[in-house]
Amino acid sequence: MADDDVSLDGATPEVVAYHLMLRIMAVEGRPLTGSASVASKVTRNVVLDAYADCLEAVRGNRSRRTVAPRV
């Protein structure tokens, strides 16, 4: 089953956060799965921070960052 086909109905927040992290990492060009992951090294801290951010977002606890106005 491809990542795009994953059903998250009834999944725990942790499972949803994990799949969100995989999608974000892939979109950013740093996939954690597949053959492309060998070419793009990602540190443990990057993975843990990304998962923690995703878990906060899934649980609704992610604080919104304000964007500084352009001058």
Short mmCIF file of C-alpha atoms in Angstrom, two decimals:
data_model
loop_
_atom_site.label_atom_id
_atom_site.label_comp_id
_atom_site.label_asym_id
_atom_site.label_seq_id
_atom_site.Cartn_x
_atom_site.Cartn_y
_atom_site.Cartn_z
CA MET A 1 0.00 0.00 0.00
CA ALA A 2 1.43 3.39 -0.99
CA ASP A 3 1.66 6.20 1.55
CA ASP A 4 -1.03 8.06 -0.42
CA ASP A 5 -3.41 5.15 0.13
CA VAL A 6 -3.05 4.98 3.91
CA SER A 7 -6.38 5.16 5.74
CA LEU A 8 -6.11 7.02 9.02
CA ASP A 9 -9.70 6.47 10.09
CA GLY A 10 -9.64 5.72 13.81
CA ALA A 11 -5.86 6.14 14.02
CA THR A 12 -4.22 7.47 17.16
CA PRO A 13 -2.72 10.97 17.13
CA GLU A 14 0.72 9.37 17.16
CA VAL A 15 0.02 7.41 13.97
CA VAL A 16 -1.42 10.47 12.23
CA ALA A 17 1.62 12.53 13.31
CA TYR A 18 3.96 9.86 11.94
CA HIS A 19 2.29 9.87 8.53
CA LEU A 20 2.18 13.67 8.51
CA MET A 21 5.90 13.74 9.26
CA LEU A 22 6.63 11.34 6.38
CA ARG A 23 4.64 13.53 3.98
CA ILE A 24 6.30 16.75 5.12
CA MET A 25 9.78 15.25 4.90
CA ALA A 26 9.05 13.99 1.37
CA VAL A 27 7.69 17.37 0.27
CA GLU A 28 10.81 19.05 1.66
CA GLY A 29 12.96 16.70 -0.41
CA ARG A 30 14.19 14.66 2.56
CA PRO A 31 12.21 11.41 2.36
CA LEU A 32 12.73 8.92 5.17
CA THR A 33 11.60 5.91 3.13
CA GLY A 34 12.50 4.48 -0.24
CA SER A 35 15.66 4.66 -2.30
CA ALA A 36 15.86 8.47 -2.13
CA SER A 37 16.37 8.26 1.63
CA VAL A 38 19.83 6.76 1.12
CA ALA A 39 21.02 9.79 -0.84
CA SER A 40 19.63 12.37 1.57
CA LYS A 41 20.97 11.88 5.07
CA VAL A 42 18.70 13.21 7.80
CA THR A 43 19.90 13.46 11.38
CA ARG A 44 18.12 11.88 14.30
CA ASN A 45 17.39 15.31 15.79
CA VAL A 46 15.71 16.45 12.58
CA VAL A 47 13.46 13.39 12.62
CA LEU A 48 12.61 13.72 16.31
CA ASP A 49 11.93 17.46 16.05
CA ALA A 50 9.78 16.95 12.96
CA TYR A 51 7.76 14.22 14.68
CA ALA A 52 7.33 16.33 17.83
CA ASP A 53 6.12 19.27 15.72
CA CYS A 54 3.67 17.02 13.87
CA LEU A 55 2.36 15.52 17.10
CA GLU A 56 1.77 18.98 18.54
CA ALA A 57 -0.06 19.98 15.35
CA VAL A 58 -2.25 16.86 15.34
CA ARG A 59 -3.16 17.39 18.99
CA GLY A 60 -4.01 21.04 18.30
CA ASN A 61 -1.22 22.35 20.53
CA ARG A 62 1.01 23.86 17.87
CA SER A 63 1.51 27.55 18.46
CA ARG A 64 1.11 29.67 15.38
CA ARG A 65 4.16 31.58 14.34
CA THR A 66 3.69 35.20 13.50
CA VAL A 67 5.31 36.47 10.35
CA ALA A 68 7.24 39.70 10.64
CA PRO A 69 5.82 42.38 8.36
CA ARG A 70 7.89 43.11 5.26
CA VAL A 71 9.44 46.52 5.13
#
